[in-house]
Amino acid sequence: MLRRATFGVLALVCAAAIAAPAGAAAVKAAKPRACVSNSEKLALDTRVLQTELLIGALSCGQGEQYNQFVSSFQPQLQEQGSHLISLFNRIHGAKGTDKLNEFVTNLANDASKRSQNIGHGYCYFTWDIFYEAFDTAPESFPKLVDKPWIPVRHGFSSCETS
């Protein structure tokens, strides 16, 4: 079994490369028209992290780890998914579902492009997130998704100060 320390330095270097905006870093469909509440931002952040891990599962043979992540955090993922649906319905009204589908597709496409461009570095990056997730208690889930590179992916900011 691979150990987290094996990837530590490489993951940091890759995370920096992944986090650095290249062209249009934020998903085009998610250009903020309004700021969001902290709970809505958590839902957006959750979707970004889950998408990055999904692409890691597909691109890096990390399917078992992804399934473990989803199993470990299923209640949190479901709750945040509901908040995300509500957010897109609030912002886009009747087009909320279509806009949410477009948003999720764009996140996946962007992550897939990074995976292809960075190659094994992307795998190191997602391994590091998986290891952190496996060390995170379900009640600490918001801390897991609190990463500085995540809001860049969805393009929304919080209206709230804390």
PDB file of C-alpha atoms in Angstrom:
ATOM      1  CA  MET A   1       0.000   0.000   0.000  1.00  0.00           C
ATOM      2  CA  LEU A   2       1.227   3.442  -0.835  1.00  0.00           C
ATOM      3  CA  ARG A   3       1.835   5.759   2.064  1.00  0.00           C
ATOM      4  CA  ARG A   4       0.792   9.395   2.238  1.00  0.00           C
ATOM      5  CA  ALA A   5       4.352  10.526   2.977  1.00  0.00           C
ATOM      6  CA  THR A   6       5.441   9.058  -0.368  1.00  0.00           C
ATOM      7  CA  PHE A   7       3.367  11.619  -2.183  1.00  0.00           C
ATOM      8  CA  GLY A   8       3.651  14.573   0.197  1.00  0.00           C
ATOM      9  CA  VAL A   9       6.160  16.749  -1.653  1.00  0.00           C
ATOM     10  CA  LEU A  10       5.024  15.724  -5.115  1.00  0.00           C
ATOM     11  CA  ALA A  11       1.413  16.341  -4.171  1.00  0.00           C
ATOM     12  CA  LEU A  12       2.262  19.856  -2.991  1.00  0.00           C
ATOM     13  CA  VAL A  13       4.041  20.653  -6.253  1.00  0.00           C
ATOM     14  CA  CYS A  14       1.180  19.193  -8.287  1.00  0.00           C
ATOM     15  CA  ALA A  15      -1.433  20.937  -6.169  1.00  0.00           C
ATOM     16  CA  ALA A  16       0.267  24.235  -6.913  1.00  0.00           C
ATOM     17  CA  ALA A  17       0.204  23.461 -10.631  1.00  0.00           C
ATOM     18  CA  ILE A  18      -3.412  22.352 -10.466  1.00  0.00           C
ATOM     19  CA  ALA A  19      -4.458  25.371  -8.403  1.00  0.00           C
ATOM     20  CA  ALA A  20      -2.746  27.898 -10.656  1.00  0.00           C
ATOM     21  CA  PRO A  21      -5.287  29.446 -12.982  1.00  0.00           C
ATOM     22  CA  ALA A  22      -4.624  28.542 -16.586  1.00  0.00           C
ATOM     23  CA  GLY A  23      -6.822  30.525 -18.902  1.00  0.00           C
ATOM     24  CA  ALA A  24     -10.390  30.383 -17.655  1.00  0.00           C
ATOM     25  CA  ALA A  25      -9.890  28.753 -14.267  1.00  0.00           C
ATOM     26  CA  ALA A  26     -13.443  29.200 -13.032  1.00  0.00           C
ATOM     27  CA  VAL A  27     -16.156  27.254 -14.749  1.00  0.00           C
ATOM     28  CA  LYS A  28     -17.843  29.487 -17.322  1.00  0.00           C
ATOM     29  CA  ALA A  29     -21.369  28.474 -16.324  1.00  0.00           C
ATOM     30  CA  ALA A  30     -20.676  29.478 -12.742  1.00  0.00           C
ATOM     31  CA  LYS A  31     -19.800  33.130 -13.202  1.00  0.00           C
ATOM     32  CA  PRO A  32     -21.219  34.711 -10.106  1.00  0.00           C
ATOM     33  CA  ARG A  33     -24.277  36.810 -10.656  1.00  0.00           C
ATOM     34  CA  ALA A  34     -24.813  36.951  -6.933  1.00  0.00           C
ATOM     35  CA  CYS A  35     -22.748  36.009  -3.948  1.00  0.00           C
ATOM     36  CA  VAL A  36     -23.702  32.863  -2.067  1.00  0.00           C
ATOM     37  CA  SER A  37     -24.233  31.953   1.561  1.00  0.00           C
ATOM     38  CA  ASN A  38     -21.601  29.945   3.399  1.00  0.00           C
ATOM     39  CA  SER A  39     -23.805  26.856   3.199  1.00  0.00           C
ATOM     40  CA  GLU A  40     -24.179  27.324  -0.575  1.00  0.00           C
ATOM     41  CA  LYS A  41     -20.432  27.811  -0.923  1.00  0.00           C
ATOM     42  CA  LEU A  42     -19.899  24.556   0.992  1.00  0.00           C
ATOM     43  CA  ALA A  43     -22.169  22.815  -1.530  1.00  0.00           C
ATOM     44  CA  LEU A  44     -20.183  24.271  -4.442  1.00  0.00           C
ATOM     45  CA  ASP A  45     -16.870  23.379  -2.790  1.00  0.00           C
ATOM     46  CA  THR A  46     -18.111  19.843  -2.172  1.00  0.00           C
ATOM     47  CA  ARG A  47     -19.063  19.387  -5.820  1.00  0.00           C
ATOM     48  CA  VAL A  48     -15.637  20.594  -6.949  1.00  0.00           C
ATOM     49  CA  LEU A  49     -13.794  18.224  -4.607  1.00  0.00           C
ATOM     50  CA  GLN A  50     -16.014  15.296  -5.523  1.00  0.00           C
ATOM     51  CA  THR A  51     -15.456  15.975  -9.225  1.00  0.00           C
ATOM     52  CA  GLU A  52     -11.675  16.144  -8.810  1.00  0.00           C
ATOM     53  CA  LEU A  53     -11.748  12.792  -6.997  1.00  0.00           C
ATOM     54  CA  LEU A  54     -14.035  11.269  -9.625  1.00  0.00           C
ATOM     55  CA  ILE A  55     -11.636  12.268 -12.379  1.00  0.00           C
ATOM     56  CA  GLY A  56      -8.798  10.835 -10.276  1.00  0.00           C
ATOM     57  CA  ALA A  57     -10.760   7.590 -10.025  1.00  0.00           C
ATOM     58  CA  LEU A  58     -11.291   7.436 -13.784  1.00  0.00           C
ATOM     59  CA  SER A  59      -7.859   8.698 -14.879  1.00  0.00           C
ATOM     60  CA  CYS A  60      -5.643   7.173 -12.220  1.00  0.00           C
ATOM     61  CA  GLY A  61      -7.245   3.850 -11.358  1.00  0.00           C
ATOM     62  CA  GLN A  62      -8.449   5.170  -7.999  1.00  0.00           C
ATOM     63  CA  GLY A  63     -11.969   3.760  -8.271  1.00  0.00           C
ATOM     64  CA  GLU A  64     -11.745   1.816  -5.028  1.00  0.00           C
ATOM     65  CA  GLN A  65     -10.627   4.937  -3.173  1.00  0.00           C
ATOM     66  CA  TYR A  66     -13.423   6.986  -4.745  1.00  0.00           C
ATOM     67  CA  ASN A  67     -16.015   4.418  -3.716  1.00  0.00           C
ATOM     68  CA  GLN A  68     -14.630   4.470  -0.175  1.00  0.00           C
ATOM     69  CA  PHE A  69     -14.812   8.281  -0.162  1.00  0.00           C
ATOM     70  CA  VAL A  70     -18.441   8.269  -1.320  1.00  0.00           C
ATOM     71  CA  SER A  71     -19.361   5.564   1.211  1.00  0.00           C
ATOM     72  CA  SER A  72     -17.626   7.376   4.058  1.00  0.00           C
ATOM     73  CA  PHE A  73     -19.239  10.733   3.307  1.00  0.00           C
ATOM     74  CA  GLN A  74     -22.536   9.695   1.698  1.00  0.00           C
ATOM     75  CA  PRO A  75     -24.776  11.717   4.066  1.00  0.00           C
ATOM     76  CA  GLN A  76     -22.622  14.834   3.617  1.00  0.00           C
ATOM     77  CA  LEU A  77     -22.506  14.435  -0.174  1.00  0.00           C
ATOM     78  CA  GLN A  78     -26.283  13.980  -0.351  1.00  0.00           C
ATOM     79  CA  GLU A  79     -26.931  16.996   1.864  1.00  0.00           C
ATOM     80  CA  GLN A  80     -24.566  19.207  -0.116  1.00  0.00           C
ATOM     81  CA  GLY A  81     -26.058  17.932  -3.370  1.00  0.00           C
ATOM     82  CA  SER A  82     -29.483  19.084  -2.186  1.00  0.00           C
ATOM     83  CA  HIS A  83     -28.065  22.506  -1.294  1.00  0.00           C
ATOM     84  CA  LEU A  84     -26.474  22.725  -4.739  1.00  0.00           C
ATOM     85  CA  ILE A  85     -29.790  21.977  -6.447  1.00  0.00           C
ATOM     86  CA  SER A  86     -31.466  24.668  -4.333  1.00  0.00           C
ATOM     87  CA  LEU A  87     -28.753  27.180  -5.188  1.00  0.00           C
ATOM     88  CA  PHE A  88     -29.062  26.676  -8.923  1.00  0.00           C
ATOM     89  CA  ASN A  89     -32.859  26.807  -8.722  1.00  0.00           C
ATOM     90  CA  ARG A  90     -32.617  30.057  -6.733  1.00  0.00           C
ATOM     91  CA  ILE A  91     -30.209  31.669  -9.184  1.00  0.00           C
ATOM     92  CA  HIS A  92     -31.578  30.307 -12.465  1.00  0.00           C
ATOM     93  CA  GLY A  93     -35.239  29.589 -11.714  1.00  0.00           C
ATOM     94  CA  ALA A  94     -36.813  27.183 -14.202  1.00  0.00           C
ATOM     95  CA  LYS A  95     -33.439  26.665 -15.892  1.00  0.00           C
ATOM     96  CA  GLY A  96     -31.803  25.598 -12.617  1.00  0.00           C
ATOM     97  CA  THR A  97     -31.522  21.916 -13.487  1.00  0.00           C
ATOM     98  CA  ASP A  98     -30.066  22.624 -16.933  1.00  0.00           C
ATOM     99  CA  LYS A  99     -27.587  25.141 -15.506  1.00  0.00           C
ATOM    100  CA  LEU A 100     -26.566  22.699 -12.755  1.00  0.00           C
ATOM    101  CA  ASN A 101     -25.976  19.951 -15.318  1.00  0.00           C
ATOM    102  CA  GLU A 102     -23.913  22.373 -17.404  1.00  0.00           C
ATOM    103  CA  PHE A 103     -21.936  23.411 -14.319  1.00  0.00           C
ATOM    104  CA  VAL A 104     -21.159  19.804 -13.320  1.00  0.00           C
ATOM    105  CA  THR A 105     -20.204  18.897 -16.889  1.00  0.00           C
ATOM    106  CA  ASN A 106     -17.863  21.893 -17.133  1.00  0.00           C
ATOM    107  CA  LEU A 107     -16.236  21.000 -13.803  1.00  0.00           C
ATOM    108  CA  ALA A 108     -15.617  17.460 -15.036  1.00  0.00           C
ATOM    109  CA  ASN A 109     -14.283  18.626 -18.400  1.00  0.00           C
ATOM    110  CA  ASP A 110     -11.911  21.094 -16.736  1.00  0.00           C
ATOM    111  CA  ALA A 111     -10.665  18.466 -14.276  1.00  0.00           C
ATOM    112  CA  SER A 112     -10.221  15.968 -17.090  1.00  0.00           C
ATOM    113  CA  LYS A 113      -8.144  18.453 -19.084  1.00  0.00           C
ATOM    114  CA  ARG A 114      -5.923  19.094 -16.061  1.00  0.00           C
ATOM    115  CA  SER A 115      -5.576  15.363 -15.561  1.00  0.00           C
ATOM    116  CA  GLN A 116      -4.455  14.927 -19.167  1.00  0.00           C
ATOM    117  CA  ASN A 117      -2.078  17.896 -19.059  1.00  0.00           C
ATOM    118  CA  ILE A 118      -0.469  17.028 -15.742  1.00  0.00           C
ATOM    119  CA  GLY A 119      -0.556  13.234 -16.060  1.00  0.00           C
ATOM    120  CA  HIS A 120       0.817  11.391 -13.042  1.00  0.00           C
ATOM    121  CA  GLY A 121       1.015  14.648 -11.112  1.00  0.00           C
ATOM    122  CA  TYR A 122      -2.773  14.750 -11.095  1.00  0.00           C
ATOM    123  CA  CYS A 123      -2.810  11.233  -9.644  1.00  0.00           C
ATOM    124  CA  TYR A 124      -0.454  12.291  -6.856  1.00  0.00           C
ATOM    125  CA  PHE A 125      -2.708  15.266  -6.195  1.00  0.00           C
ATOM    126  CA  THR A 126      -5.839  13.124  -5.884  1.00  0.00           C
ATOM    127  CA  TRP A 127      -4.033  10.448  -3.823  1.00  0.00           C
ATOM    128  CA  ASP A 128      -3.180  13.147  -1.320  1.00  0.00           C
ATOM    129  CA  ILE A 129      -6.824  14.235  -1.120  1.00  0.00           C
ATOM    130  CA  PHE A 130      -7.967  10.647  -0.694  1.00  0.00           C
ATOM    131  CA  TYR A 131      -5.492  10.116   2.148  1.00  0.00           C
ATOM    132  CA  GLU A 132      -6.676  13.292   3.835  1.00  0.00           C
ATOM    133  CA  ALA A 133     -10.294  12.195   3.385  1.00  0.00           C
ATOM    134  CA  PHE A 134      -9.608   8.825   4.967  1.00  0.00           C
ATOM    135  CA  ASP A 135      -8.123  10.645   7.971  1.00  0.00           C
ATOM    136  CA  THR A 136     -11.160  12.957   8.248  1.00  0.00           C
ATOM    137  CA  ALA A 137     -14.125  12.212  10.478  1.00  0.00           C
ATOM    138  CA  PRO A 138     -17.511  12.765   8.816  1.00  0.00           C
ATOM    139  CA  GLU A 139     -18.307  15.660  11.168  1.00  0.00           C
ATOM    140  CA  SER A 140     -15.131  17.398   9.937  1.00  0.00           C
ATOM    141  CA  PHE A 141     -16.186  17.218   6.292  1.00  0.00           C
ATOM    142  CA  PRO A 142     -16.395  21.028   5.855  1.00  0.00           C
ATOM    143  CA  LYS A 143     -12.718  21.252   6.786  1.00  0.00           C
ATOM    144  CA  LEU A 144     -11.862  18.683   4.099  1.00  0.00           C
ATOM    145  CA  VAL A 145     -13.367  20.833   1.349  1.00  0.00           C
ATOM    146  CA  ASP A 146     -11.911  24.082   2.677  1.00  0.00           C
ATOM    147  CA  LYS A 147      -9.045  24.418   0.208  1.00  0.00           C
ATOM    148  CA  PRO A 148      -7.882  27.680  -1.369  1.00  0.00           C
ATOM    149  CA  TRP A 149      -7.891  26.218  -4.898  1.00  0.00           C
ATOM    150  CA  ILE A 150     -11.507  25.038  -4.777  1.00  0.00           C
ATOM    151  CA  PRO A 151     -13.395  28.385  -5.099  1.00  0.00           C
ATOM    152  CA  VAL A 152     -11.301  29.174  -8.178  1.00  0.00           C
ATOM    153  CA  ARG A 153     -12.935  26.172  -9.848  1.00  0.00           C
ATOM    154  CA  HIS A 154     -16.537  27.247  -9.285  1.00  0.00           C
ATOM    155  CA  GLY A 155     -16.143  31.032  -9.382  1.00  0.00           C
ATOM    156  CA  PHE A 156     -18.551  31.935  -6.579  1.00  0.00           C
ATOM    157  CA  SER A 157     -17.692  33.843  -3.415  1.00  0.00           C
ATOM    158  CA  SER A 158     -19.437  33.988  -0.100  1.00  0.00           C
ATOM    159  CA  CYS A 159     -21.566  36.967   0.902  1.00  0.00           C
ATOM    160  CA  GLU A 160     -20.938  36.133   4.544  1.00  0.00           C
ATOM    161  CA  THR A 161     -17.826  37.031   6.494  1.00  0.00           C
ATOM    162  CA  SER A 162     -17.571  33.767   8.421  1.00  0.00           C
TER     163      SER A 162
END
